[in-house]
Amino acid sequence: MPVLIAVLCGIAACAVLPALPAATACLGLAAGAAALAACLPSRARPWAALAPAFLLGLGYAAWRADSRMAQQLPADWQQRPIVFVGEVRGLPQPGEYGTRLTMEVERTLTPGVDLPPTVRLTDFRRREWPTGSRWRAEARFKRSRGRANPFGFDVEQWQWSEGVLASGSLGAGERRLEDGRAPLAWVDRARAALVARIERVLGESREAALIAALTVGAQQGVAREDWRLFAATGLTHLISISGLHITMLAGLAAAALAWLARRLPAFGLPPRLLIAGGAFLTAAAYALLAGFSVPTQRTLFMLGVGLAALCLRRGLSPFRIWWLALAVVLLIDPFCVLAPGVWLSFGLVAALMASTIARRRAPGKWRAALAGQWAAGVCTLAPLVWWFGGIPLVSPLANALGIPYVSLLLTPLALAAVLLPLEWPLHGAAWLARGFYWGVERLAQAPVLPLAGTPLPLFLLALLGSAWLIAPRGVPGRGLAALMLLPMLLYRPRRRLRARSAPPCWTWARACRCWCRPGVAPCCSTPAQAGPREWCCRSCAAWG
């Protein structure tokens, strides 16, 4: 297991290095380190094997990154018209400035250039792009780019983790071809039909948008004001089909199959195989209904590893299963280390397991629920500050009420209402969605604690303090662990150039505590982009 952990650390380290290492050099060093470790005494070999394992993981991640970078759009072809044949994937998202859609490129018709396999396009003319349709179209592309603000949402990093290497705007002269017959195209058309049925029965209401987001992953209908309410209460993760929903639905399916297995014959199959297989198939069907997005794939892989370990009866501890699941996810998709959702999902699972270890007897249901909520709240404190720059103070209460309400009541009823050819279950799900919005609006009135962007050493110190704080009762010094969180909570960046007032054409960037002109990412990355009165924090740039 230490060797496997070293390989995973090498894969994760590739994402934080300032430059991409050479894959051949890393693999060569790994082979040399392995040969050197084989010459050492037997007692030192387990520790010496960690270095070649780390280099092996680093080389594998670098090789996968090189392969993806080779698919990037050539720099000479940016903002030039390119004709291609592509198929619409997922559900198009109508917006204020146009329709956004994702296309899978089949072939490029313009000679001398090859487009990446997946591109994201914007149609400013708001034409109809049915899901699963194939087109011969023309567009102008550019490479994926993000803002220079290190504490804001990194669009380029998110698109890289999703496999989208170019974005562009569609031109005129499109021609529709024969619709795609791939299985995913059929699934996308079925999802679009379900969304149309929800809107036909419930109208274009906020309840219909919430039900569509929870059932088929169609989040484009949720209004921006509602997203602000979810962010203010820390409930954004409940609206996205994530590991929580898939795991909860698989657990409900396992409970139902266990009840049936005790009363009906299992057709010669061991009950554990029937329960685990049914739970996995239920999770796979839900992930497929949600469009089989990258986050749902990771959750499905993690759940599959856990169920396989239980079926094989290998006697693996929960943390060993956790490490194996993380290994499968990182080996299949090493770029998922760039997505905060992966670390939040695996971190929450680890926190829940850590809250129950080293106990002489199992705690009661209410005590276990409170311990799990405490562990989840403590362990998500530092990541929320690091990635989002603020802490909703009402988040623990909102999650304690919202998770069981959405996962055990609203989502199962919404799925049943969507799949059944009846209208009254949809109205019942809309009534539950209306109650959810009522509670969110009341909880969103609580204040939010905004915090400045935290430097990496303080973030790591806070993570260590969080792990120490949720340790078992016998671990000494647990009360002192809370002091390790204070530097992160009390940190304030040092202001360089101070101005009494800013021109009205500038905007205030809270994450970096600086003034920047419109159209320039805060903080500005170069002195040429900044104004003379800009306030810049310590972690943004070295100039004043």
XYZ file of C-alpha atoms in Angstrom:
544
model
C 0.000 0.000 0.000
C 2.812 2.587 0.626
C 4.054 1.985 -2.932
C 0.567 2.639 -4.303
C 0.323 5.843 -2.260
C 3.681 6.975 -3.670
C 2.422 6.397 -7.235
C -0.693 8.472 -6.520
C 1.420 11.243 -5.006
C 3.482 11.312 -8.188
C 0.357 11.647 -10.335
C -0.954 14.476 -8.162
C 2.430 16.245 -8.078
C 2.406 16.620 -11.861
C -0.519 19.050 -11.593
C 1.237 21.467 -9.218
C 4.671 21.647 -10.836
C 5.473 24.968 -12.561
C 6.509 23.136 -15.753
C 5.579 19.770 -17.222
C 8.432 17.262 -16.700
C 9.669 15.033 -19.502
C 7.878 11.699 -19.345
C 10.838 9.724 -20.717
C 13.204 11.268 -18.169
C 10.854 10.417 -15.275
C 10.406 6.833 -16.448
C 14.162 6.459 -16.941
C 14.862 7.769 -13.450
C 12.190 5.425 -12.090
C 13.899 2.443 -13.730
C 17.293 3.516 -12.346
C 15.876 4.073 -8.868
C 14.194 0.649 -8.971
C 17.465 -1.017 -9.954
C 19.256 0.799 -7.151
C 16.576 -0.200 -4.637
C 16.950 -3.856 -5.669
C 20.641 -3.731 -4.664
C 19.899 -2.521 -1.144
C 19.389 -4.804 1.879
C 15.971 -6.351 2.286
C 15.112 -4.129 5.257
C 15.648 -0.934 3.261
C 13.903 -2.070 0.075
C 10.307 -1.160 1.125
C 11.343 2.434 1.814
C 13.643 2.627 -1.197
C 10.801 1.509 -3.442
C 8.887 4.727 -2.721
C 11.172 6.863 -4.917
C 10.759 4.805 -8.135
C 7.015 4.538 -7.446
C 6.735 8.321 -7.142
C 8.708 8.824 -10.363
C 6.579 6.221 -12.112
C 3.392 8.084 -11.226
C 4.953 11.389 -12.257
C 6.057 9.963 -15.595
C 2.653 8.428 -16.276
C 0.869 11.713 -15.610
C 3.382 13.608 -17.767
C 2.873 11.124 -20.617
C -0.900 11.539 -20.451
C -0.497 15.336 -20.344
C 1.801 15.257 -23.400
C -0.771 13.186 -25.272
C -3.515 15.686 -24.480
C -1.364 18.707 -25.325
C -0.677 17.180 -28.743
C -4.439 17.491 -29.412
C -4.493 21.229 -28.783
C -5.480 23.695 -31.471
C -2.390 25.019 -33.308
C -1.616 28.608 -32.357
C -1.562 29.697 -36.016
C -5.179 28.622 -36.498
C -6.708 30.669 -33.696
C -9.594 32.936 -34.789
C -9.486 31.515 -38.309
C -12.538 29.872 -39.945
C -12.442 26.070 -39.733
C -14.999 23.733 -41.297
C -15.676 20.493 -39.459
C -18.217 17.726 -38.905
C -19.381 17.260 -35.345
C -22.103 15.811 -33.160
C -23.887 17.718 -30.404
C -23.169 16.193 -27.004
C -25.133 16.845 -23.844
C -27.860 19.444 -23.586
C -27.376 22.896 -25.195
C -27.534 25.779 -22.725
C -29.459 28.885 -23.838
C -27.985 31.971 -22.205
C -28.223 35.717 -22.179
C -25.731 36.196 -25.005
C -26.277 33.010 -27.002
C -26.549 29.236 -26.920
C -23.641 27.237 -25.577
C -23.122 23.663 -26.668
C -20.490 20.946 -26.668
C -19.594 19.099 -29.858
C -17.637 15.943 -30.453
C -15.558 16.484 -33.577
C -15.680 13.604 -36.071
C -13.345 15.058 -38.685
C -11.927 18.398 -39.788
C -12.631 19.376 -43.398
C -10.253 22.335 -43.528
C -6.850 21.040 -44.706
C -3.775 21.627 -42.583
C -5.420 21.598 -39.147
C -6.904 19.044 -36.746
C -9.390 20.092 -34.083
C -9.377 18.580 -30.584
C -11.848 15.706 -30.038
C -14.154 17.858 -27.890
C -14.859 21.571 -28.374
C -17.186 24.065 -26.719
C -19.071 26.456 -28.987
C -21.287 29.528 -28.656
C -24.009 30.380 -31.144
C -24.816 34.086 -30.839
C -27.671 33.710 -33.346
C -29.576 31.351 -31.012
C -30.296 28.688 -33.616
C -31.703 25.272 -32.798
C -29.106 22.579 -32.105
C -30.991 19.383 -31.193
C -29.240 16.998 -28.859
C -27.493 14.157 -30.671
C -27.670 15.860 -34.091
C -24.740 15.891 -36.537
C -23.691 19.023 -38.422
C -21.299 20.321 -41.018
C -20.460 23.710 -39.534
C -17.915 26.503 -39.619
C -16.484 28.197 -36.530
C -13.587 30.299 -35.311
C -11.710 28.737 -32.418
C -9.253 29.735 -29.744
C -7.373 27.806 -27.134
C -8.854 27.478 -23.682
C -7.817 30.395 -21.491
C -8.529 31.403 -17.927
C -8.219 34.475 -15.748
C -5.010 35.437 -14.009
C -6.684 35.626 -10.590
C -5.221 32.726 -8.581
C -8.153 32.796 -6.139
C -10.960 32.895 -8.710
C -12.578 30.271 -10.886
C -9.978 28.937 -13.321
C -11.814 28.301 -16.586
C -8.757 26.895 -18.340
C -8.079 24.407 -15.558
C -11.702 23.277 -15.475
C -11.876 22.829 -19.255
C -8.599 20.894 -19.231
C -9.962 18.491 -16.599
C -13.117 18.050 -18.698
C -11.152 17.379 -21.890
C -12.257 20.589 -23.657
C -9.159 22.020 -25.349
C -10.715 24.691 -27.601
C -13.722 26.987 -27.643
C -15.172 29.048 -30.439
C -18.126 30.843 -32.009
C -20.258 29.321 -34.738
C -20.610 31.061 -38.069
C -23.186 30.823 -40.818
C -23.621 28.118 -43.451
C -24.288 25.141 -41.203
C -25.856 22.003 -42.716
C -27.525 19.258 -40.738
C -26.487 15.674 -41.466
C -27.924 12.337 -40.458
C -28.324 12.058 -36.682
C -25.775 10.078 -34.736
C -26.524 6.477 -33.815
C -24.013 6.106 -31.004
C -25.348 4.953 -27.613
C -24.480 8.284 -25.972
C -26.399 10.147 -28.686
C -29.467 8.056 -27.921
C -29.053 8.756 -24.203
C -28.742 12.510 -24.838
C -31.925 12.524 -26.916
C -33.746 10.648 -24.160
C -32.535 13.215 -21.613
C -33.753 16.075 -23.803
C -37.155 14.383 -24.120
C -37.419 14.029 -20.329
C -36.572 17.718 -19.831
C -39.248 18.670 -22.388
C -41.793 16.517 -20.542
C -40.955 18.135 -17.190
C -41.384 21.623 -18.648
C -44.613 20.623 -20.388
C -46.182 19.400 -17.136
C -44.768 21.982 -14.691
C -44.045 24.883 -17.034
C -40.791 26.833 -17.063
C -40.716 27.285 -13.296
C -37.888 27.110 -10.782
C -39.304 23.822 -9.477
C -39.131 22.286 -12.962
C -35.553 23.502 -13.353
C -34.563 21.937 -10.015
C -36.187 18.596 -10.888
C -34.468 18.561 -14.291
C -31.108 19.280 -12.618
C -31.534 16.474 -10.060
C -32.754 13.844 -12.528
C -30.941 14.344 -15.838
C -28.254 16.861 -14.882
C -29.810 19.742 -16.863
C -28.571 22.667 -14.761
C -28.996 25.337 -17.427
C -32.554 26.055 -16.316
C -31.599 27.037 -12.752
C -31.657 30.834 -12.462
C -28.591 32.785 -11.428
C -30.394 34.135 -8.362
C -31.056 30.574 -7.193
C -27.371 29.682 -7.610
C -26.547 32.616 -5.336
C -28.934 31.226 -2.719
C -27.289 27.809 -2.910
C -23.807 29.330 -2.624
C -24.843 31.429 0.384
C -26.012 28.288 2.202
C -23.315 25.860 1.033
C -25.825 23.668 -0.822
C -24.446 23.991 -4.349
C -23.195 20.398 -4.324
C -26.750 19.144 -3.800
C -27.944 20.554 -7.129
C -25.246 18.824 -9.167
C -25.538 15.080 -9.702
C -22.453 14.092 -7.751
C -21.149 11.269 -5.657
C -23.609 12.016 -2.867
C -26.706 11.436 -5.009
C -25.326 8.383 -6.793
C -24.124 6.784 -3.570
C -27.403 7.525 -1.779
C -29.430 6.032 -4.637
C -27.174 2.966 -4.724
C -27.659 2.612 -0.961
C -31.432 2.774 -1.315
C -31.295 0.139 -4.055
C -29.076 -2.068 -1.875
C -31.493 -1.740 1.048
C -34.458 -2.657 -1.163
C -32.620 -5.667 -2.635
C -31.577 -6.814 0.834
C -35.229 -6.700 1.917
C -36.230 -8.741 -1.145
C -33.380 -11.236 -0.685
C -34.634 -12.077 2.811
C -38.117 -12.898 1.473
C -37.574 -14.241 -2.041
C -35.121 -16.790 -3.464
C -31.983 -15.272 -4.980
C -31.949 -17.660 -8.000
C -28.880 -19.474 -6.682
C -26.794 -16.316 -6.319
C -25.185 -15.313 -3.017
C -27.149 -12.416 -1.510
C -24.072 -10.190 -1.358
C -23.543 -10.540 -5.132
C -27.187 -9.773 -5.835
C -27.189 -6.700 -3.591
C -23.838 -5.339 -4.810
C -24.655 -5.975 -8.479
C -28.076 -4.348 -8.207
C -26.646 -1.327 -6.403
C -23.935 -0.877 -9.036
C -26.390 -1.221 -11.925
C -28.667 1.359 -10.289
C -25.766 3.770 -9.888
C -24.658 3.161 -13.506
C -28.181 3.804 -14.811
C -28.401 7.074 -12.849
C -24.959 8.171 -14.088
C -26.004 7.377 -17.663
C -29.240 9.321 -17.215
C -27.179 12.288 -16.020
C -25.177 12.261 -19.256
C -22.264 10.161 -17.948
C -20.306 13.302 -17.157
C -16.764 13.173 -15.821
C -17.770 13.601 -12.124
C -20.363 10.823 -12.379
C -17.796 8.532 -14.018
C -15.386 9.062 -11.122
C -18.101 8.282 -8.596
C -19.085 5.153 -10.494
C -15.481 3.911 -10.566
C -15.087 4.569 -6.847
C -18.335 2.778 -6.031
C -17.403 -0.154 -8.276
C -14.098 -0.679 -6.468
C -15.785 -0.618 -3.076
C -18.500 -3.088 -4.105
C -15.964 -5.397 -5.759
C -13.859 -5.458 -2.593
C -16.933 -6.342 -0.540
C -17.953 -9.107 -2.938
C -14.484 -10.689 -3.061
C -14.282 -10.761 0.750
C -10.626 -9.784 0.814
C -10.839 -8.402 4.316
C -9.755 -4.962 3.222
C -10.091 -2.123 5.681
C -12.205 0.893 4.682
C -9.117 3.032 4.146
C -7.538 0.389 1.893
C -10.693 0.394 -0.240
C -10.520 4.201 -0.231
C -6.946 4.151 -1.545
C -7.781 1.562 -4.204
C -10.745 3.616 -5.385
C -8.592 6.750 -5.576
C -5.972 4.792 -7.529
C -8.517 3.607 -10.092
C -9.875 7.126 -10.552
C -6.431 8.722 -10.950
C -5.132 6.026 -13.284
C -8.144 6.326 -15.577
C -8.219 10.124 -15.460
C -5.032 11.690 -14.023
C -6.353 15.172 -14.842
C -9.117 14.896 -12.241
C -6.622 16.191 -9.659
C -7.400 19.646 -11.091
C -11.077 19.407 -10.094
C -11.942 20.464 -6.521
C -14.912 18.109 -6.508
C -12.656 15.050 -6.507
C -10.777 16.118 -3.400
C -13.943 17.261 -1.656
C -15.654 13.927 -2.382
C -12.746 11.726 -1.327
C -11.916 14.031 1.575
C -15.445 13.868 2.945
C -15.483 10.077 2.716
C -12.135 9.913 4.528
C -13.397 12.306 7.203
C -16.517 10.209 7.779
C -14.419 7.054 8.095
C -11.958 8.764 10.433
C -14.803 9.835 12.729
C -15.737 6.188 13.390
C -12.341 4.476 13.823
C -10.722 3.406 17.099
C -14.030 2.933 18.926
C -14.669 0.111 21.347
C -18.306 -0.094 20.334
C -20.418 1.378 17.597
C -22.077 4.668 18.552
C -25.799 5.232 18.365
C -27.457 6.485 15.197
C -27.876 10.069 16.378
C -24.401 10.213 17.860
C -22.879 8.779 14.677
C -24.796 11.317 12.572
C -23.582 14.215 14.720
C -19.990 12.910 14.648
C -20.112 12.611 10.870
C -21.519 16.112 10.491
C -18.821 17.498 12.786
C -16.055 15.715 10.860
C -17.419 16.858 7.488
C -17.731 20.472 8.665
C -14.215 20.608 10.101
C -12.540 18.954 7.116
C -14.282 21.152 4.518
C -13.347 24.390 6.286
C -9.870 24.758 4.772
C -10.858 23.649 1.206
C -13.777 26.103 1.155
C -11.468 28.967 2.083
C -8.793 27.853 -0.400
C -11.082 27.362 -3.417
C -14.021 29.686 -2.786
C -12.719 32.400 -0.457
C -15.548 32.304 2.053
C -17.461 30.226 4.593
C -21.268 30.203 4.779
C -21.825 30.229 8.527
C -25.156 28.468 8.126
C -23.654 25.691 5.980
C -23.508 22.974 8.718
C -27.183 23.470 9.588
C -28.195 23.755 5.929
C -26.368 20.547 5.001
C -27.714 18.681 8.025
C -31.249 19.484 6.877
C -30.742 19.609 3.104
C -28.779 16.391 2.501
C -31.423 13.973 3.823
C -34.248 16.083 2.362
C -32.801 16.143 -1.163
C -31.096 12.743 -1.240
C -33.755 10.647 0.515
C -36.986 12.462 -0.424
C -36.744 14.865 -3.337
C -34.349 13.019 -5.665
C -35.959 9.520 -5.437
C -39.447 10.966 -5.919
C -38.256 13.136 -8.824
C -36.634 10.125 -10.524
C -39.770 8.048 -10.090
C -41.907 10.921 -11.385
C -39.740 11.341 -14.480
C -39.704 7.648 -15.346
C -43.391 6.955 -14.691
C -45.912 7.939 -17.414
C -48.017 9.881 -14.897
C -48.312 13.569 -14.116
C -49.276 13.605 -10.443
C -45.849 12.335 -9.219
C -44.254 15.324 -10.975
C -46.577 17.678 -9.116
C -45.646 15.937 -5.852
C -41.934 16.383 -6.618
C -42.610 20.039 -7.461
C -44.280 20.471 -4.064
C -41.154 19.069 -2.360
C -38.956 21.341 -4.502
C -41.069 24.330 -3.451
C -40.488 23.421 0.192
C -36.753 23.115 -0.442
C -36.635 26.596 -1.959
C -38.614 27.961 0.995
C -36.027 26.625 3.443
C -33.080 27.804 1.347
C -34.461 31.344 1.152
C -34.785 31.483 4.944
C -31.309 30.084 5.564
C -29.681 32.339 2.952
C -30.391 35.354 5.153
C -27.578 34.247 7.487
C -24.227 36.065 7.043
C -21.288 34.706 5.057
C -17.744 35.040 6.377
C -15.532 36.323 3.510
C -11.833 35.497 3.788
C -8.786 36.511 1.793
C -6.885 34.114 -0.427
C -4.769 31.895 1.818
C -1.097 31.122 1.038
C -0.204 27.466 0.546
C 1.701 27.002 3.877
C -1.277 28.262 5.904
C -3.630 26.045 3.891
C -1.517 22.944 4.571
C -1.276 23.895 8.249
C -5.070 24.174 8.418
C -5.487 20.772 6.736
C -3.174 19.191 9.293
C -5.105 20.864 12.100
C -8.414 19.619 10.694
C -7.155 16.023 10.546
C -5.830 16.343 14.097
C -9.076 17.830 15.356
C -11.233 14.900 14.180
C -8.773 12.282 15.441
C -10.021 9.662 17.950
C -10.491 10.707 21.549
C -7.270 9.070 22.753
C -5.018 11.208 20.508
C -3.270 13.797 22.722
C -3.454 17.529 22.111
C -6.715 17.594 20.146
C -7.656 20.897 21.771
C -4.506 22.534 20.407
C -5.412 21.512 16.856
C -7.921 24.350 16.644
C -5.057 26.835 16.997
C -3.645 25.560 13.693
C -6.761 26.878 11.924
C -6.415 30.413 13.244
C -3.620 31.580 10.872
C -5.802 30.757 7.886
C -8.864 32.464 9.353
C -6.990 35.575 10.503
C -4.757 36.033 7.463
C -4.953 39.388 5.681
C -2.789 40.199 2.636
C -0.370 43.098 2.892
C -1.421 46.055 0.766
C 1.224 47.494 -1.535
C -0.033 50.735 -3.060
C -2.840 52.393 -1.223
C -5.262 54.775 -2.928
C -7.876 56.934 -1.258
C -10.411 56.304 -3.976
C -10.605 54.452 -7.257
C -11.929 55.728 -10.576
C -15.525 54.707 -11.284
C -14.391 52.621 -14.266
C -12.471 50.207 -12.028
C -13.899 47.233 -10.134
C -13.162 45.853 -6.676
C -11.820 42.283 -6.525
C -12.571 40.804 -3.102
C -10.437 37.691 -3.445
C -7.223 39.685 -3.896
C -8.315 42.932 -2.248
C -7.321 45.007 -5.272
C -8.686 47.410 -7.839
C -8.562 46.353 -11.488
C -9.898 47.792 -14.683
C -12.860 46.098 -16.452
C -11.858 43.329 -18.798
C -8.617 42.674 -16.915
C -8.449 39.661 -14.654
C -7.932 40.573 -10.985
C -5.231 40.657 -9.901
C -3.559 41.757 -13.129
C -0.734 39.431 -14.050
C 1.634 41.975 -15.618
C 2.450 45.619 -14.825
C 1.368 46.621 -18.324
C -2.209 45.540 -17.569
C -2.492 47.307 -14.231
C -3.412 50.852 -13.375
C -1.256 53.219 -11.273
C -3.559 52.945 -8.250
C -3.952 49.205 -8.140
C -3.846 47.404 -4.815
C -2.152 44.037 -5.223
C -1.880 41.284 -2.635
C 1.336 39.467 -1.762
C 0.474 36.249 -3.568
C -0.458 37.955 -6.841
C 2.666 39.721 -8.102
C 5.997 40.928 -6.809
C 5.636 44.508 -7.994
C 3.702 47.401 -6.500
